[in-house]
PDB file of C-alpha atoms in Angstrom:
ATOM      1  CA  GLY C   1     -12.722 -19.565   0.370  1.00  0.00           C
ATOM      2  CA  ALA C   2     -16.256 -19.775   1.548  1.00  0.00           C
ATOM      3  CA  SER C   3     -17.186 -16.308   0.228  1.00  0.00           C
ATOM      4  CA  ARG C   4     -17.681 -15.976  -3.520  1.00  0.00           C
ATOM      5  CA  SER C   5     -20.423 -13.398  -3.926  1.00  0.00           C
ATOM      6  CA  GLY C   6     -21.047 -10.002  -2.411  1.00  0.00           C
ATOM      7  CA  ALA C   7     -23.317  -6.986  -2.276  1.00  0.00           C
ATOM      8  CA  LEU C   8     -22.861  -3.216  -2.335  1.00  0.00           C
ATOM      9  CA  LEU C   9     -25.329  -0.999  -0.476  1.00  0.00           C
ATOM     10  CA  SER C  10     -25.410   2.795  -0.606  1.00  0.00           C
ATOM     11  CA  GLN C  11     -25.781   4.817   2.579  1.00  0.00           C
ATOM     12  CA  PRO C  12     -28.020   7.802   1.639  1.00  0.00           C
ATOM     13  CA  ARG C  13     -28.974   8.727   5.212  1.00  0.00           C
ATOM     14  CA  CYS C  14     -25.607   8.231   6.946  1.00  0.00           C
ATOM     15  CA  ASN C  15     -24.411  11.854   6.876  1.00  0.00           C
ATOM     16  CA  HIS C  16     -21.534  11.217   9.258  1.00  0.00           C
ATOM     17  CA  LEU C  17     -19.914   8.835   6.763  1.00  0.00           C
ATOM     18  CA  GLN C  18     -18.394   9.705   3.396  1.00  0.00           C
ATOM     19  CA  GLN C  19     -20.919  10.880   0.849  1.00  0.00           C
ATOM     20  CA  ASP C  20     -21.534   8.658  -2.160  1.00  0.00           C
ATOM     21  CA  ASP C  21     -20.010   5.593  -0.506  1.00  0.00           C
ATOM     22  CA  GLN C  22     -21.270   2.043  -0.476  1.00  0.00           C
ATOM     23  CA  ALA C  23     -21.067  -0.616   2.212  1.00  0.00           C
ATOM     24  CA  CYS C  24     -19.597  -3.849   0.853  1.00  0.00           C
ATOM     25  CA  PHE C  25     -20.647  -7.245   2.161  1.00  0.00           C
ATOM     26  CA  LYS C  26     -19.360 -10.755   1.454  1.00  0.00           C
ATOM     27  CA  TYR C  27     -21.778 -13.664   1.386  1.00  0.00           C
ATOM     28  CA  SER C  28     -20.711 -16.710   3.375  1.00  0.00           C
ATOM     29  CA  GLU C  29     -22.037 -19.801   1.628  1.00  0.00           C
ATOM     30  CA  VAL C  30     -21.170 -21.899   4.688  1.00  0.00           C
ATOM     31  CA  ARG C  31     -23.245 -19.744   7.077  1.00  0.00           C
ATOM     32  CA  GLY C  32     -25.772 -18.494   4.513  1.00  0.00           C
ATOM     33  CA  GLU C  33     -25.379 -14.855   5.535  1.00  0.00           C
ATOM     34  CA  PHE C  34     -23.738 -11.583   4.506  1.00  0.00           C
ATOM     35  CA  HIS C  35     -20.850 -10.119   6.539  1.00  0.00           C
ATOM     36  CA  PHE C  36     -19.637  -6.512   6.402  1.00  0.00           C
ATOM     37  CA  TRP C  37     -16.442  -6.349   4.346  1.00  0.00           C
ATOM     38  CA  GLY C  38     -15.677  -2.620   4.267  1.00  0.00           C
ATOM     39  CA  TRP C  39     -16.468   0.650   2.504  1.00  0.00           C
ATOM     40  CA  ASN C  40     -16.168   0.898  -1.269  1.00  0.00           C
ATOM     41  CA  SER C  41     -14.131   4.113  -0.895  1.00  0.00           C
ATOM     42  CA  VAL C  42     -11.419   1.906   0.650  1.00  0.00           C
ATOM     43  CA  LEU C  43     -11.955  -1.382  -1.230  1.00  0.00           C
ATOM     44  CA  ASP C  44     -12.506   0.289  -4.639  1.00  0.00           C
ATOM     45  CA  LEU C  45     -14.751  -2.508  -5.963  1.00  0.00           C
ATOM     46  CA  ALA C  46     -17.254  -0.367  -7.874  1.00  0.00           C
ATOM     47  CA  PRO C  47     -17.241   3.121  -9.444  1.00  0.00           C
ATOM     48  CA  PRO C  48     -18.824   5.963  -7.427  1.00  0.00           C
ATOM     49  CA  LEU C  49     -22.620   6.156  -7.582  1.00  0.00           C
ATOM     50  CA  PHE C  50     -22.596   9.741  -8.837  1.00  0.00           C
ATOM     51  CA  GLU C  51     -20.033  10.680 -11.472  1.00  0.00           C
ATOM     52  CA  VAL C  52     -19.807  13.859 -13.515  1.00  0.00           C
ATOM     53  CA  GLU C  53     -18.268  14.341 -16.934  1.00  0.00           C
ATOM     54  CA  VAL C  54     -15.552  17.009 -17.151  1.00  0.00           C
ATOM     55  CA  ALA C  55     -13.435  18.147 -20.096  1.00  0.00           C
ATOM     56  CA  PHE C  56     -10.937  20.827 -21.025  1.00  0.00           C
ATOM     57  CA  CYS C  57     -13.196  22.020 -23.872  1.00  0.00           C
ATOM     58  CA  ASP C  58     -16.717  23.385 -24.080  1.00  0.00           C
ATOM     59  CA  ASN C  59     -19.638  21.656 -25.829  1.00  0.00           C
ATOM     60  CA  GLN C  60     -18.522  23.096 -29.166  1.00  0.00           C
ATOM     61  CA  ARG C  61     -15.247  21.140 -28.752  1.00  0.00           C
ATOM     62  CA  VAL C  62     -13.102  24.180 -29.388  1.00  0.00           C
ATOM     63  CA  THR C  63      -9.440  23.275 -28.990  1.00  0.00           C
ATOM     64  CA  VAL C  64      -7.777  23.651 -25.586  1.00  0.00           C
ATOM     65  CA  ALA C  65      -6.595  27.252 -25.103  1.00  0.00           C
ATOM     66  CA  ASN C  66      -4.542  29.213 -22.602  1.00  0.00           C
ATOM     67  CA  ALA C  67      -7.040  30.700 -20.122  1.00  0.00           C
ATOM     68  CA  ARG C  68      -5.060  33.955 -19.817  1.00  0.00           C
ATOM     69  CA  THR C  69      -4.200  34.629 -23.460  1.00  0.00           C
ATOM     70  CA  GLY C  70      -6.763  32.604 -25.413  1.00  0.00           C
ATOM     71  CA  GLU C  71      -3.974  31.144 -27.554  1.00  0.00           C
ATOM     72  CA  PRO C  72      -4.378  27.475 -28.555  1.00  0.00           C
ATOM     73  CA  VAL C  73      -2.286  24.926 -26.660  1.00  0.00           C
ATOM     74  CA  THR C  74      -0.244  22.480 -28.758  1.00  0.00           C
ATOM     75  CA  ILE C  75      -1.852  19.171 -27.780  1.00  0.00           C
ATOM     76  CA  GLN C  76       1.163  16.974 -28.579  1.00  0.00           C
ATOM     77  CA  ASP C  77       3.463  18.779 -26.126  1.00  0.00           C
ATOM     78  CA  ALA C  78       1.055  19.409 -23.239  1.00  0.00           C
ATOM     79  CA  THR C  79       0.182  17.369 -20.162  1.00  0.00           C
ATOM     80  CA  TYR C  80      -2.875  17.508 -17.921  1.00  0.00           C
ATOM     81  CA  SER C  81      -3.591  16.842 -14.267  1.00  0.00           C
ATOM     82  CA  VAL C  82      -6.630  16.484 -12.060  1.00  0.00           C
ATOM     83  CA  ALA C  83      -5.994  17.243  -8.392  1.00  0.00           C
ATOM     84  CA  THR C  84      -7.750  17.813  -5.100  1.00  0.00           C
ATOM     85  CA  ILE C  85      -7.888  21.359  -3.779  1.00  0.00           C
ATOM     86  CA  ALA C  86      -5.759  21.899  -0.664  1.00  0.00           C
ATOM     87  CA  SER C  87      -8.054  22.669   2.271  1.00  0.00           C
ATOM     88  CA  SER C  88      -5.403  24.699   4.145  1.00  0.00           C
ATOM     89  CA  PRO C  89      -1.932  26.165   3.507  1.00  0.00           C
ATOM     90  CA  ASP C  90      -0.434  23.202   5.410  1.00  0.00           C
ATOM     91  CA  ASP C  91      -2.318  20.728   3.202  1.00  0.00           C
ATOM     92  CA  ALA C  92      -0.924  19.571  -0.141  1.00  0.00           C
ATOM     93  CA  ALA C  93      -3.081  19.001  -3.207  1.00  0.00           C
ATOM     94  CA  GLN C  94      -3.166  15.358  -4.265  1.00  0.00           C
ATOM     95  CA  ILE C  95      -2.822  14.444  -7.971  1.00  0.00           C
ATOM     96  CA  LEU C  96      -5.670  12.062  -8.861  1.00  0.00           C
ATOM     97  CA  SER C  97      -4.948  11.657 -12.565  1.00  0.00           C
ATOM     98  CA  SER C  98      -2.393  12.986 -15.018  1.00  0.00           C
ATOM     99  CA  GLY C  99      -0.983  12.255 -18.431  1.00  0.00           C
ATOM    100  CA  ALA C 100      -0.281  13.480 -21.928  1.00  0.00           C
ATOM    101  CA  LEU C 101      -3.084  15.718 -23.194  1.00  0.00           C
ATOM    102  CA  PHE C 102      -3.181  13.910 -26.576  1.00  0.00           C
ATOM    103  CA  THR C 103      -4.449  10.788 -24.725  1.00  0.00           C
ATOM    104  CA  LEU C 104      -7.726  12.708 -24.337  1.00  0.00           C
ATOM    105  CA  GLY C 105      -8.273  12.650 -28.108  1.00  0.00           C
ATOM    106  CA  ARG C 106      -6.568  14.485 -30.929  1.00  0.00           C
ATOM    107  CA  ASP C 107      -8.147  17.757 -29.752  1.00  0.00           C
ATOM    108  CA  GLY C 108      -7.598  17.055 -26.016  1.00  0.00           C
ATOM    109  CA  CYS C 109     -11.345  17.331 -25.426  1.00  0.00           C
ATOM    110  CA  ARG C 110     -12.344  13.766 -24.482  1.00  0.00           C
ATOM    111  CA  PRO C 111     -14.367  13.965 -21.240  1.00  0.00           C
ATOM    112  CA  MET C 112     -13.223  12.283 -18.027  1.00  0.00           C
ATOM    113  CA  LEU C 113     -15.482  10.904 -15.301  1.00  0.00           C
ATOM    114  CA  LEU C 114     -14.922  12.271 -11.797  1.00  0.00           C
ATOM    115  CA  LYS C 115     -16.722  11.570  -8.549  1.00  0.00           C
ATOM    116  CA  GLY C 116     -19.548  14.090  -8.166  1.00  0.00           C
ATOM    117  CA  GLY C 117     -20.028  16.515  -5.293  1.00  0.00           C
ATOM    118  CA  GLN C 118     -16.323  17.308  -4.950  1.00  0.00           C
ATOM    119  CA  THR C 119     -14.218  20.243  -6.110  1.00  0.00           C
ATOM    120  CA  ARG C 120     -11.242  19.363  -8.290  1.00  0.00           C
ATOM    121  CA  GLN C 121      -8.570  21.415 -10.036  1.00  0.00           C
ATOM    122  CA  LEU C 122      -8.066  20.561 -13.704  1.00  0.00           C
ATOM    123  CA  SER C 123      -4.954  21.995 -15.312  1.00  0.00           C
ATOM    124  CA  VAL C 124      -2.985  21.816 -18.535  1.00  0.00           C
ATOM    125  CA  GLN C 125       0.769  22.309 -18.557  1.00  0.00           C
ATOM    126  CA  LYS C 126       2.911  22.921 -21.573  1.00  0.00           C
ATOM    127  CA  PRO C 127       6.699  22.465 -21.638  1.00  0.00           C
ATOM    128  CA  LEU C 128       8.817  25.548 -21.038  1.00  0.00           C
TER     129      LEU C 128
END
């Protein structure tokens, strides 16, 4: 249509809105002006402004290990998940990302980018 370009603006002083969100605008070539389109957290047009790198391994890239026993986890058989933390007993955690651990490199240590300023649960599961 008449809108082919757009703009994303961050909202650093709008504390009542979602943190690290951007307002998205479409430019109307017919009218020569920008019109509010929506929030990036809903439209998902651009990555978050502030991302953090997380991994299942430390900086020395030691293989993934069981947190309770210290025993190495067999990468080929394990899966991983990244989830929200339930805010109340009635709330369910939401899985944001999951997959085979070997997709994070042969040692399972490839970092992932997550939106900053939020608490997430990272877990590794191995088959029973």
